Amino acid sequence: MPVQRWVLLRHVSAAFPSSPSSRSCRTHVLGSIRSAAVNMAEEAKKRAAYCAVDSNVQNNQVVGVGSGSTIVYAVDRLAERVREEKLNIVCVPTSFQARQLILQHGLTLSDLERHPELDVAIDGADEVDAELALIKGGGGCLTQEKIVAGCSKYFVVIADYRKDSEALGQQWKKGVPIEVIPMAYVPVSRMIAKRFGGEVNLRMAVSKAGPVVTDNSNFILDWKFERAQNWREVNTAIKMIPGVVETGLFVNMAQQAYFGMEDGSVKVREAPISE
């Protein structure tokens, strides 16, 4: 929680001593503060998305369209530019959600069979570290997201200020998503915990009984690691475990990240130059 928000919450609590009516007032004020924070984050997502689309999308391109809440704003802006500038853009989705967004906005839908090489892919992230290593897959679309990013000449990440970290795990506390074949989720969980430590949990669905099932009909494990790792080596090692489909570690893949900040600006981070 930012310092200024903590101070404000402390003052709110002091201003409303405990009583039925004061508790109601305090709840209302705290609700308004949380609502303002959500609105700030949404505006930050929008600014990052618009800036990334304006800076990286040109006429006659094939664009990979990511998944998640931030990508909604990117597709909004992409559709605006296509209408206003008469751009010829072809879109390749990373998920069912992305496919629906493309169709709802009247954009041209394609796939990797027809367009196996993309000019640029734009996607969100759950966390981005100082070297543009990412954790992705909070929405369960990590495998298709990584395939599309890997087929792109240029991969751009969009996020709000809450996803910006010096090191993975600093902000995102839900762990690294790992897509697995359903029959293998128990042995894979045991192998990861034994080799790398931490806790591995099968992701359970919210609006249905049982586990989350991906677009590829697989399960998702969430690995809550205990310490910083050599993410490139860890990613490779986990992918070698039989039954693992893909990990949510995107290492040395993103070239740029756009962060919408609390002050209304957009911070752009470039990937470090490989030696």
PDB file of C-alpha atoms in Angstrom:
ATOM      1  CA  MET A   1       0.000   0.000   0.000  1.00  0.00           C
ATOM      2  CA  PRO A   2       1.491   3.380  -0.930  1.00  0.00           C
ATOM      3  CA  VAL A   3       2.493   5.526   2.066  1.00  0.00           C
ATOM      4  CA  GLN A   4       0.074   8.343   1.259  1.00  0.00           C
ATOM      5  CA  ARG A   5      -2.833   5.922   1.077  1.00  0.00           C
ATOM      6  CA  TRP A   6      -1.872   4.305   4.417  1.00  0.00           C
ATOM      7  CA  VAL A   7      -1.767   7.715   6.087  1.00  0.00           C
ATOM      8  CA  LEU A   8      -5.169   8.569   4.641  1.00  0.00           C
ATOM      9  CA  LEU A   9      -6.674   5.308   5.907  1.00  0.00           C
ATOM     10  CA  ARG A  10      -5.224   5.972   9.386  1.00  0.00           C
ATOM     11  CA  HIS A  11      -6.771   9.440   9.435  1.00  0.00           C
ATOM     12  CA  VAL A  12     -10.116   8.032   8.295  1.00  0.00           C
ATOM     13  CA  SER A  13     -10.091   5.479  11.127  1.00  0.00           C
ATOM     14  CA  ALA A  14      -9.279   8.172  13.686  1.00  0.00           C
ATOM     15  CA  ALA A  15     -12.001  10.468  12.371  1.00  0.00           C
ATOM     16  CA  PHE A  16     -14.716   7.851  12.852  1.00  0.00           C
ATOM     17  CA  PRO A  17     -14.595   6.296  16.360  1.00  0.00           C
ATOM     18  CA  SER A  18     -16.369   3.004  16.825  1.00  0.00           C
ATOM     19  CA  SER A  19     -20.163   3.253  16.772  1.00  0.00           C
ATOM     20  CA  PRO A  20     -22.837   1.847  14.424  1.00  0.00           C
ATOM     21  CA  SER A  21     -23.249   5.103  12.529  1.00  0.00           C
ATOM     22  CA  SER A  22     -19.533   5.911  12.449  1.00  0.00           C
ATOM     23  CA  ARG A  23     -18.686   2.405  11.227  1.00  0.00           C
ATOM     24  CA  SER A  24     -21.125   2.931   8.351  1.00  0.00           C
ATOM     25  CA  CYS A  25     -19.465   6.256   7.476  1.00  0.00           C
ATOM     26  CA  ARG A  26     -16.013   4.732   7.723  1.00  0.00           C
ATOM     27  CA  THR A  27     -17.012   1.818   5.475  1.00  0.00           C
ATOM     28  CA  HIS A  28     -18.366   4.270   2.906  1.00  0.00           C
ATOM     29  CA  VAL A  29     -15.192   6.376   2.945  1.00  0.00           C
ATOM     30  CA  LEU A  30     -12.905   3.339   2.735  1.00  0.00           C
ATOM     31  CA  GLY A  31     -15.000   2.017  -0.133  1.00  0.00           C
ATOM     32  CA  SER A  32     -14.585   5.327  -1.945  1.00  0.00           C
ATOM     33  CA  ILE A  33     -10.809   5.202  -1.436  1.00  0.00           C
ATOM     34  CA  ARG A  34     -10.616   1.678  -2.836  1.00  0.00           C
ATOM     35  CA  SER A  35     -12.805   2.699  -5.764  1.00  0.00           C
ATOM     36  CA  ALA A  36     -10.506   5.632  -6.493  1.00  0.00           C
ATOM     37  CA  ALA A  37      -7.485   3.316  -6.422  1.00  0.00           C
ATOM     38  CA  VAL A  38      -9.171   0.939  -8.879  1.00  0.00           C
ATOM     39  CA  ASN A  39     -10.053   3.834 -11.185  1.00  0.00           C
ATOM     40  CA  MET A  40      -6.452   5.074 -11.043  1.00  0.00           C
ATOM     41  CA  ALA A  41      -5.163   1.637 -12.010  1.00  0.00           C
ATOM     42  CA  GLU A  42      -7.632   1.364 -14.900  1.00  0.00           C
ATOM     43  CA  GLU A  43      -6.613   4.774 -16.218  1.00  0.00           C
ATOM     44  CA  ALA A  44      -2.977   3.724 -15.947  1.00  0.00           C
ATOM     45  CA  LYS A  45      -3.691   0.566 -17.946  1.00  0.00           C
ATOM     46  CA  LYS A  46      -5.426   2.620 -20.617  1.00  0.00           C
ATOM     47  CA  ARG A  47      -2.563   5.082 -20.951  1.00  0.00           C
ATOM     48  CA  ALA A  48       0.012   2.304 -21.248  1.00  0.00           C
ATOM     49  CA  ALA A  49      -2.071   0.452 -23.833  1.00  0.00           C
ATOM     50  CA  TYR A  50      -2.744   3.526 -25.968  1.00  0.00           C
ATOM     51  CA  CYS A  51       0.905   4.565 -25.897  1.00  0.00           C
ATOM     52  CA  ALA A  52       2.103   1.087 -26.896  1.00  0.00           C
ATOM     53  CA  VAL A  53      -0.359   0.810 -29.784  1.00  0.00           C
ATOM     54  CA  ASP A  54       0.471   4.302 -31.056  1.00  0.00           C
ATOM     55  CA  SER A  55       4.213   3.669 -30.856  1.00  0.00           C
ATOM     56  CA  ASN A  56       4.408   0.163 -32.299  1.00  0.00           C
ATOM     57  CA  VAL A  57       1.542  -0.511 -34.712  1.00  0.00           C
ATOM     58  CA  GLN A  58       1.858   0.586 -38.347  1.00  0.00           C
ATOM     59  CA  ASN A  59      -0.066  -0.005 -41.540  1.00  0.00           C
ATOM     60  CA  ASN A  60       0.064  -3.443 -43.205  1.00  0.00           C
ATOM     61  CA  GLN A  61       1.126  -5.290 -40.073  1.00  0.00           C
ATOM     62  CA  VAL A  62       0.144  -8.585 -38.467  1.00  0.00           C
ATOM     63  CA  VAL A  63      -0.426  -7.956 -34.762  1.00  0.00           C
ATOM     64  CA  GLY A  64      -0.543 -10.486 -31.937  1.00  0.00           C
ATOM     65  CA  VAL A  65      -3.310  -9.618 -29.489  1.00  0.00           C
ATOM     66  CA  GLY A  66      -2.725 -10.671 -25.887  1.00  0.00           C
ATOM     67  CA  SER A  67      -5.145 -11.529 -23.110  1.00  0.00           C
ATOM     68  CA  GLY A  68      -6.290  -9.960 -19.856  1.00  0.00           C
ATOM     69  CA  SER A  69      -7.771  -6.714 -18.580  1.00  0.00           C
ATOM     70  CA  THR A  70      -5.132  -4.338 -19.989  1.00  0.00           C
ATOM     71  CA  ILE A  71      -5.355  -5.710 -23.512  1.00  0.00           C
ATOM     72  CA  VAL A  72      -8.984  -4.542 -23.705  1.00  0.00           C
ATOM     73  CA  TYR A  73      -7.718  -0.966 -23.918  1.00  0.00           C
ATOM     74  CA  ALA A  74      -5.123  -1.907 -26.534  1.00  0.00           C
ATOM     75  CA  VAL A  75      -7.798  -3.398 -28.775  1.00  0.00           C
ATOM     76  CA  ASP A  76      -9.987  -0.318 -28.238  1.00  0.00           C
ATOM     77  CA  ARG A  77      -7.149   1.908 -29.442  1.00  0.00           C
ATOM     78  CA  LEU A  78      -6.222  -0.417 -32.296  1.00  0.00           C
ATOM     79  CA  ALA A  79      -9.814  -0.381 -33.556  1.00  0.00           C
ATOM     80  CA  GLU A  80      -9.903   3.435 -33.314  1.00  0.00           C
ATOM     81  CA  ARG A  81      -6.757   3.748 -35.395  1.00  0.00           C
ATOM     82  CA  VAL A  82      -7.981   1.245 -37.988  1.00  0.00           C
ATOM     83  CA  ARG A  83     -11.187   3.277 -38.425  1.00  0.00           C
ATOM     84  CA  GLU A  84      -9.609   6.723 -38.359  1.00  0.00           C
ATOM     85  CA  GLU A  85      -6.419   6.016 -40.317  1.00  0.00           C
ATOM     86  CA  LYS A  86      -7.825   3.283 -42.595  1.00  0.00           C
ATOM     87  CA  LEU A  87      -5.068   0.919 -41.520  1.00  0.00           C
ATOM     88  CA  ASN A  88      -4.744  -2.575 -42.935  1.00  0.00           C
ATOM     89  CA  ILE A  89      -4.169  -4.665 -39.800  1.00  0.00           C
ATOM     90  CA  VAL A  90      -4.492  -8.414 -39.281  1.00  0.00           C
ATOM     91  CA  CYS A  91      -4.889  -9.713 -35.701  1.00  0.00           C
ATOM     92  CA  VAL A  92      -3.817 -13.063 -34.257  1.00  0.00           C
ATOM     93  CA  PRO A  93      -5.359 -13.837 -30.823  1.00  0.00           C
ATOM     94  CA  THR A  94      -3.763 -15.546 -27.824  1.00  0.00           C
ATOM     95  CA  SER A  95      -7.015 -16.795 -26.267  1.00  0.00           C
ATOM     96  CA  PHE A  96     -10.768 -17.112 -26.636  1.00  0.00           C
ATOM     97  CA  GLN A  97     -11.084 -13.717 -24.908  1.00  0.00           C
ATOM     98  CA  ALA A  98      -8.712 -12.079 -27.405  1.00  0.00           C
ATOM     99  CA  ARG A  99     -10.553 -13.664 -30.319  1.00  0.00           C
ATOM    100  CA  GLN A 100     -13.867 -12.274 -29.078  1.00  0.00           C
ATOM    101  CA  LEU A 101     -12.366  -8.790 -28.620  1.00  0.00           C
ATOM    102  CA  ILE A 102     -11.031  -8.818 -32.184  1.00  0.00           C
ATOM    103  CA  LEU A 103     -14.400  -9.855 -33.607  1.00  0.00           C
ATOM    104  CA  GLN A 104     -16.408  -7.432 -31.446  1.00  0.00           C
ATOM    105  CA  HIS A 105     -14.308  -4.521 -32.716  1.00  0.00           C
ATOM    106  CA  GLY A 106     -14.659  -5.564 -36.354  1.00  0.00           C
ATOM    107  CA  LEU A 107     -10.944  -6.202 -36.773  1.00  0.00           C
ATOM    108  CA  THR A 108      -9.517  -8.765 -39.186  1.00  0.00           C
ATOM    109  CA  LEU A 109      -9.038 -12.115 -37.451  1.00  0.00           C
ATOM    110  CA  SER A 110      -6.348 -14.587 -38.466  1.00  0.00           C
ATOM    111  CA  ASP A 111      -4.225 -17.366 -36.964  1.00  0.00           C
ATOM    112  CA  LEU A 112      -0.702 -18.752 -37.007  1.00  0.00           C
ATOM    113  CA  GLU A 113      -1.478 -21.152 -39.843  1.00  0.00           C
ATOM    114  CA  ARG A 114      -2.122 -18.239 -42.191  1.00  0.00           C
ATOM    115  CA  HIS A 115       0.290 -15.799 -40.545  1.00  0.00           C
ATOM    116  CA  PRO A 116       3.082 -17.756 -38.790  1.00  0.00           C
ATOM    117  CA  GLU A 117       5.266 -14.648 -38.467  1.00  0.00           C
ATOM    118  CA  LEU A 118       3.922 -11.555 -36.707  1.00  0.00           C
ATOM    119  CA  ASP A 119       5.275  -8.028 -36.864  1.00  0.00           C
ATOM    120  CA  VAL A 120       4.460  -7.168 -33.259  1.00  0.00           C
ATOM    121  CA  ALA A 121       2.656  -8.735 -30.300  1.00  0.00           C
ATOM    122  CA  ILE A 122       1.157  -6.668 -27.482  1.00  0.00           C
ATOM    123  CA  ASP A 123       0.238  -8.336 -24.198  1.00  0.00           C
ATOM    124  CA  GLY A 124      -0.116  -7.675 -20.501  1.00  0.00           C
ATOM    125  CA  ALA A 125       1.794  -9.210 -17.602  1.00  0.00           C
ATOM    126  CA  ASP A 126       1.268 -10.084 -13.967  1.00  0.00           C
ATOM    127  CA  GLU A 127       4.735  -8.785 -13.090  1.00  0.00           C
ATOM    128  CA  VAL A 128       7.730  -7.305 -14.913  1.00  0.00           C
ATOM    129  CA  ASP A 129      11.205  -7.146 -13.402  1.00  0.00           C
ATOM    130  CA  ALA A 130      14.064  -4.731 -14.066  1.00  0.00           C
ATOM    131  CA  GLU A 131      15.386  -6.840 -16.973  1.00  0.00           C
ATOM    132  CA  LEU A 132      11.932  -7.414 -18.540  1.00  0.00           C
ATOM    133  CA  ALA A 133      11.574 -10.975 -17.290  1.00  0.00           C
ATOM    134  CA  LEU A 134       7.837 -11.571 -16.892  1.00  0.00           C
ATOM    135  CA  ILE A 135       5.387 -13.650 -14.939  1.00  0.00           C
ATOM    136  CA  LYS A 136       2.297 -14.258 -17.048  1.00  0.00           C
ATOM    137  CA  GLY A 137      -0.624 -16.642 -16.877  1.00  0.00           C
ATOM    138  CA  GLY A 138      -2.791 -15.206 -14.125  1.00  0.00           C
ATOM    139  CA  GLY A 139      -5.642 -15.535 -16.607  1.00  0.00           C
ATOM    140  CA  GLY A 140      -4.614 -19.043 -17.632  1.00  0.00           C
ATOM    141  CA  CYS A 141      -3.598 -18.261 -21.240  1.00  0.00           C
ATOM    142  CA  LEU A 142       0.176 -18.561 -20.830  1.00  0.00           C
ATOM    143  CA  THR A 143       0.843 -21.228 -23.458  1.00  0.00           C
ATOM    144  CA  GLN A 144      -0.901 -19.487 -26.336  1.00  0.00           C
ATOM    145  CA  GLU A 145       0.485 -16.133 -25.171  1.00  0.00           C
ATOM    146  CA  LYS A 146       4.036 -17.481 -25.261  1.00  0.00           C
ATOM    147  CA  ILE A 147       3.546 -19.081 -28.682  1.00  0.00           C
ATOM    148  CA  VAL A 148       2.276 -15.827 -30.190  1.00  0.00           C
ATOM    149  CA  ALA A 149       5.020 -13.772 -28.512  1.00  0.00           C
ATOM    150  CA  GLY A 150       7.618 -16.226 -29.799  1.00  0.00           C
ATOM    151  CA  CYS A 151       6.313 -15.858 -33.353  1.00  0.00           C
ATOM    152  CA  SER A 152       6.581 -12.066 -33.214  1.00  0.00           C
ATOM    153  CA  LYS A 153       9.463  -9.940 -34.434  1.00  0.00           C
ATOM    154  CA  TYR A 154       8.789  -7.508 -31.581  1.00  0.00           C
ATOM    155  CA  PHE A 155       7.082  -8.229 -28.261  1.00  0.00           C
ATOM    156  CA  VAL A 156       5.664  -5.340 -26.227  1.00  0.00           C
ATOM    157  CA  VAL A 157       4.270  -5.531 -22.685  1.00  0.00           C
ATOM    158  CA  ILE A 158       1.642  -3.173 -21.272  1.00  0.00           C
ATOM    159  CA  ALA A 159       0.829  -2.828 -17.575  1.00  0.00           C
ATOM    160  CA  ASP A 160      -0.006  -0.421 -14.791  1.00  0.00           C
ATOM    161  CA  TYR A 161       2.365   0.716 -12.030  1.00  0.00           C
ATOM    162  CA  ARG A 162       1.396  -2.176  -9.736  1.00  0.00           C
ATOM    163  CA  LYS A 163       3.102  -4.699 -12.037  1.00  0.00           C
ATOM    164  CA  ASP A 164       6.478  -2.928 -12.077  1.00  0.00           C
ATOM    165  CA  SER A 165       9.086  -4.675  -9.906  1.00  0.00           C
ATOM    166  CA  GLU A 166      12.826  -4.799  -9.431  1.00  0.00           C
ATOM    167  CA  ALA A 167      12.642  -8.587  -9.008  1.00  0.00           C
ATOM    168  CA  LEU A 168       9.955 -11.178  -9.691  1.00  0.00           C
ATOM    169  CA  GLY A 169       7.894 -11.923  -6.607  1.00  0.00           C
ATOM    170  CA  GLN A 170       8.188  -8.407  -5.212  1.00  0.00           C
ATOM    171  CA  GLN A 171       4.654  -7.423  -6.257  1.00  0.00           C
ATOM    172  CA  TRP A 172       3.027 -10.607  -7.586  1.00  0.00           C
ATOM    173  CA  LYS A 173       2.386 -13.034  -4.729  1.00  0.00           C
ATOM    174  CA  LYS A 174       0.354 -15.723  -6.495  1.00  0.00           C
ATOM    175  CA  GLY A 175       3.328 -17.567  -7.919  1.00  0.00           C
ATOM    176  CA  VAL A 176       4.405 -18.730 -11.370  1.00  0.00           C
ATOM    177  CA  PRO A 177       1.616 -20.369 -13.396  1.00  0.00           C
ATOM    178  CA  ILE A 178       2.521 -23.683 -15.024  1.00  0.00           C
ATOM    179  CA  GLU A 179       0.237 -25.409 -17.522  1.00  0.00           C
ATOM    180  CA  VAL A 180       0.247 -29.200 -17.160  1.00  0.00           C
ATOM    181  CA  ILE A 181      -1.394 -32.259 -18.671  1.00  0.00           C
ATOM    182  CA  PRO A 182      -4.189 -33.181 -16.200  1.00  0.00           C
ATOM    183  CA  MET A 183      -2.939 -36.700 -15.426  1.00  0.00           C
ATOM    184  CA  ALA A 184       0.493 -35.320 -14.463  1.00  0.00           C
ATOM    185  CA  TYR A 185      -0.422 -32.528 -12.054  1.00  0.00           C
ATOM    186  CA  VAL A 186       0.459 -34.466  -8.877  1.00  0.00           C
ATOM    187  CA  PRO A 187       3.908 -35.758  -9.936  1.00  0.00           C
ATOM    188  CA  VAL A 188       4.778 -32.408 -11.541  1.00  0.00           C
ATOM    189  CA  SER A 189       3.801 -30.575  -8.346  1.00  0.00           C
ATOM    190  CA  ARG A 190       5.987 -32.884  -6.268  1.00  0.00           C
ATOM    191  CA  MET A 191       8.990 -32.559  -8.595  1.00  0.00           C
ATOM    192  CA  ILE A 192       8.871 -28.759  -8.650  1.00  0.00           C
ATOM    193  CA  ALA A 193       8.553 -28.459  -4.867  1.00  0.00           C
ATOM    194  CA  LYS A 194      11.342 -30.981  -4.299  1.00  0.00           C
ATOM    195  CA  ARG A 195      13.769 -29.375  -6.746  1.00  0.00           C
ATOM    196  CA  PHE A 196      13.047 -25.671  -6.316  1.00  0.00           C
ATOM    197  CA  GLY A 197      11.281 -25.409  -2.952  1.00  0.00           C
ATOM    198  CA  GLY A 198       8.192 -23.352  -2.281  1.00  0.00           C
ATOM    199  CA  GLU A 199       4.573 -24.428  -2.563  1.00  0.00           C
ATOM    200  CA  VAL A 200       2.734 -25.729  -5.624  1.00  0.00           C
ATOM    201  CA  ASN A 201      -1.069 -25.617  -5.781  1.00  0.00           C
ATOM    202  CA  LEU A 202      -3.581 -26.736  -8.358  1.00  0.00           C
ATOM    203  CA  ARG A 203      -5.553 -23.665  -9.401  1.00  0.00           C
ATOM    204  CA  MET A 204      -9.228 -24.120  -8.558  1.00  0.00           C
ATOM    205  CA  ALA A 205     -12.077 -22.496 -10.463  1.00  0.00           C
ATOM    206  CA  VAL A 206     -14.280 -19.826  -8.899  1.00  0.00           C
ATOM    207  CA  SER A 207     -17.601 -20.232 -10.709  1.00  0.00           C
ATOM    208  CA  LYS A 208     -17.447 -23.992 -11.213  1.00  0.00           C
ATOM    209  CA  ALA A 209     -16.574 -26.998  -9.114  1.00  0.00           C
ATOM    210  CA  GLY A 210     -13.095 -28.370  -9.676  1.00  0.00           C
ATOM    211  CA  PRO A 211      -9.915 -26.981 -11.211  1.00  0.00           C
ATOM    212  CA  VAL A 212      -9.426 -24.270 -13.809  1.00  0.00           C
ATOM    213  CA  VAL A 213      -9.270 -25.754 -17.309  1.00  0.00           C
ATOM    214  CA  THR A 214      -7.293 -23.869 -19.950  1.00  0.00           C
ATOM    215  CA  ASP A 215      -8.264 -23.217 -23.571  1.00  0.00           C
ATOM    216  CA  ASN A 216      -6.059 -26.241 -24.321  1.00  0.00           C
ATOM    217  CA  SER A 217      -8.016 -28.478 -21.882  1.00  0.00           C
ATOM    218  CA  ASN A 218      -5.154 -28.612 -19.389  1.00  0.00           C
ATOM    219  CA  PHE A 219      -4.712 -27.719 -15.699  1.00  0.00           C
ATOM    220  CA  ILE A 220      -2.817 -24.813 -14.125  1.00  0.00           C
ATOM    221  CA  LEU A 221      -0.400 -25.132 -11.225  1.00  0.00           C
ATOM    222  CA  ASP A 222       0.677 -22.034  -9.290  1.00  0.00           C
ATOM    223  CA  TRP A 223       4.201 -22.312  -7.909  1.00  0.00           C
ATOM    224  CA  LYS A 224       4.823 -19.924  -5.005  1.00  0.00           C
ATOM    225  CA  PHE A 225       8.607 -19.736  -4.949  1.00  0.00           C
ATOM    226  CA  GLU A 226      10.564 -18.792  -1.833  1.00  0.00           C
ATOM    227  CA  ARG A 227      13.516 -16.869  -3.282  1.00  0.00           C
ATOM    228  CA  ALA A 228      14.910 -15.258  -6.401  1.00  0.00           C
ATOM    229  CA  GLN A 229      16.104 -17.709  -9.028  1.00  0.00           C
ATOM    230  CA  ASN A 230      18.023 -17.827 -12.262  1.00  0.00           C
ATOM    231  CA  TRP A 231      14.757 -17.622 -14.171  1.00  0.00           C
ATOM    232  CA  ARG A 232      16.135 -18.731 -17.506  1.00  0.00           C
ATOM    233  CA  GLU A 233      17.541 -21.929 -16.013  1.00  0.00           C
ATOM    234  CA  VAL A 234      14.438 -22.564 -13.904  1.00  0.00           C
ATOM    235  CA  ASN A 235      12.149 -22.086 -16.892  1.00  0.00           C
ATOM    236  CA  THR A 236      14.136 -24.615 -18.942  1.00  0.00           C
ATOM    237  CA  ALA A 237      14.329 -27.126 -16.087  1.00  0.00           C
ATOM    238  CA  ILE A 238      10.593 -27.026 -15.364  1.00  0.00           C
ATOM    239  CA  LYS A 239       9.730 -27.409 -19.044  1.00  0.00           C
ATOM    240  CA  MET A 240      11.812 -30.612 -19.135  1.00  0.00           C
ATOM    241  CA  ILE A 241       9.562 -32.279 -16.521  1.00  0.00           C
ATOM    242  CA  PRO A 242       7.274 -34.784 -18.268  1.00  0.00           C
ATOM    243  CA  GLY A 243       3.702 -33.476 -18.239  1.00  0.00           C
ATOM    244  CA  VAL A 244       4.595 -29.779 -18.259  1.00  0.00           C
ATOM    245  CA  VAL A 245       3.147 -27.957 -21.256  1.00  0.00           C
ATOM    246  CA  GLU A 246       4.507 -24.440 -20.593  1.00  0.00           C
ATOM    247  CA  THR A 247       5.488 -22.058 -17.823  1.00  0.00           C
ATOM    248  CA  GLY A 248       4.425 -18.483 -17.148  1.00  0.00           C
ATOM    249  CA  LEU A 249       8.059 -17.356 -17.090  1.00  0.00           C
ATOM    250  CA  PHE A 250       8.775 -15.172 -20.132  1.00  0.00           C
ATOM    251  CA  VAL A 251      12.543 -14.658 -20.090  1.00  0.00           C
ATOM    252  CA  ASN A 252      14.450 -12.728 -22.788  1.00  0.00           C
ATOM    253  CA  MET A 253      11.291 -12.344 -24.844  1.00  0.00           C
ATOM    254  CA  ALA A 254       9.980  -8.795 -24.334  1.00  0.00           C
ATOM    255  CA  GLN A 255      11.742  -5.873 -26.031  1.00  0.00           C
ATOM    256  CA  GLN A 256       9.735  -3.079 -24.381  1.00  0.00           C
ATOM    257  CA  ALA A 257       7.380  -2.541 -21.452  1.00  0.00           C
ATOM    258  CA  TYR A 258       4.967   0.374 -21.061  1.00  0.00           C
ATOM    259  CA  PHE A 259       3.823   1.192 -17.518  1.00  0.00           C
ATOM    260  CA  GLY A 260       0.959   3.591 -16.846  1.00  0.00           C
ATOM    261  CA  MET A 261       2.029   5.478 -13.718  1.00  0.00           C
ATOM    262  CA  GLU A 262       0.063   7.004 -10.832  1.00  0.00           C
ATOM    263  CA  ASP A 263       0.970  10.552 -11.888  1.00  0.00           C
ATOM    264  CA  GLY A 264      -0.548  10.123 -15.347  1.00  0.00           C
ATOM    265  CA  SER A 265       2.718   9.517 -17.197  1.00  0.00           C
ATOM    266  CA  VAL A 266       3.797   6.411 -19.091  1.00  0.00           C
ATOM    267  CA  LYS A 267       7.171   4.876 -18.254  1.00  0.00           C
ATOM    268  CA  VAL A 268       8.891   2.898 -21.016  1.00  0.00           C
ATOM    269  CA  ARG A 269      11.480   0.276 -20.161  1.00  0.00           C
ATOM    270  CA  GLU A 270      13.754  -1.270 -22.775  1.00  0.00           C
ATOM    271  CA  ALA A 271      15.173  -4.769 -22.548  1.00  0.00           C
ATOM    272  CA  PRO A 272      18.872  -4.841 -21.631  1.00  0.00           C
ATOM    273  CA  ILE A 273      21.248  -5.221 -24.565  1.00  0.00           C
ATOM    274  CA  SER A 274      22.500  -8.779 -24.858  1.00  0.00           C
ATOM    275  CA  GLU A 275      26.249  -9.144 -24.758  1.00  0.00           C
TER     276      GLU A 275
END
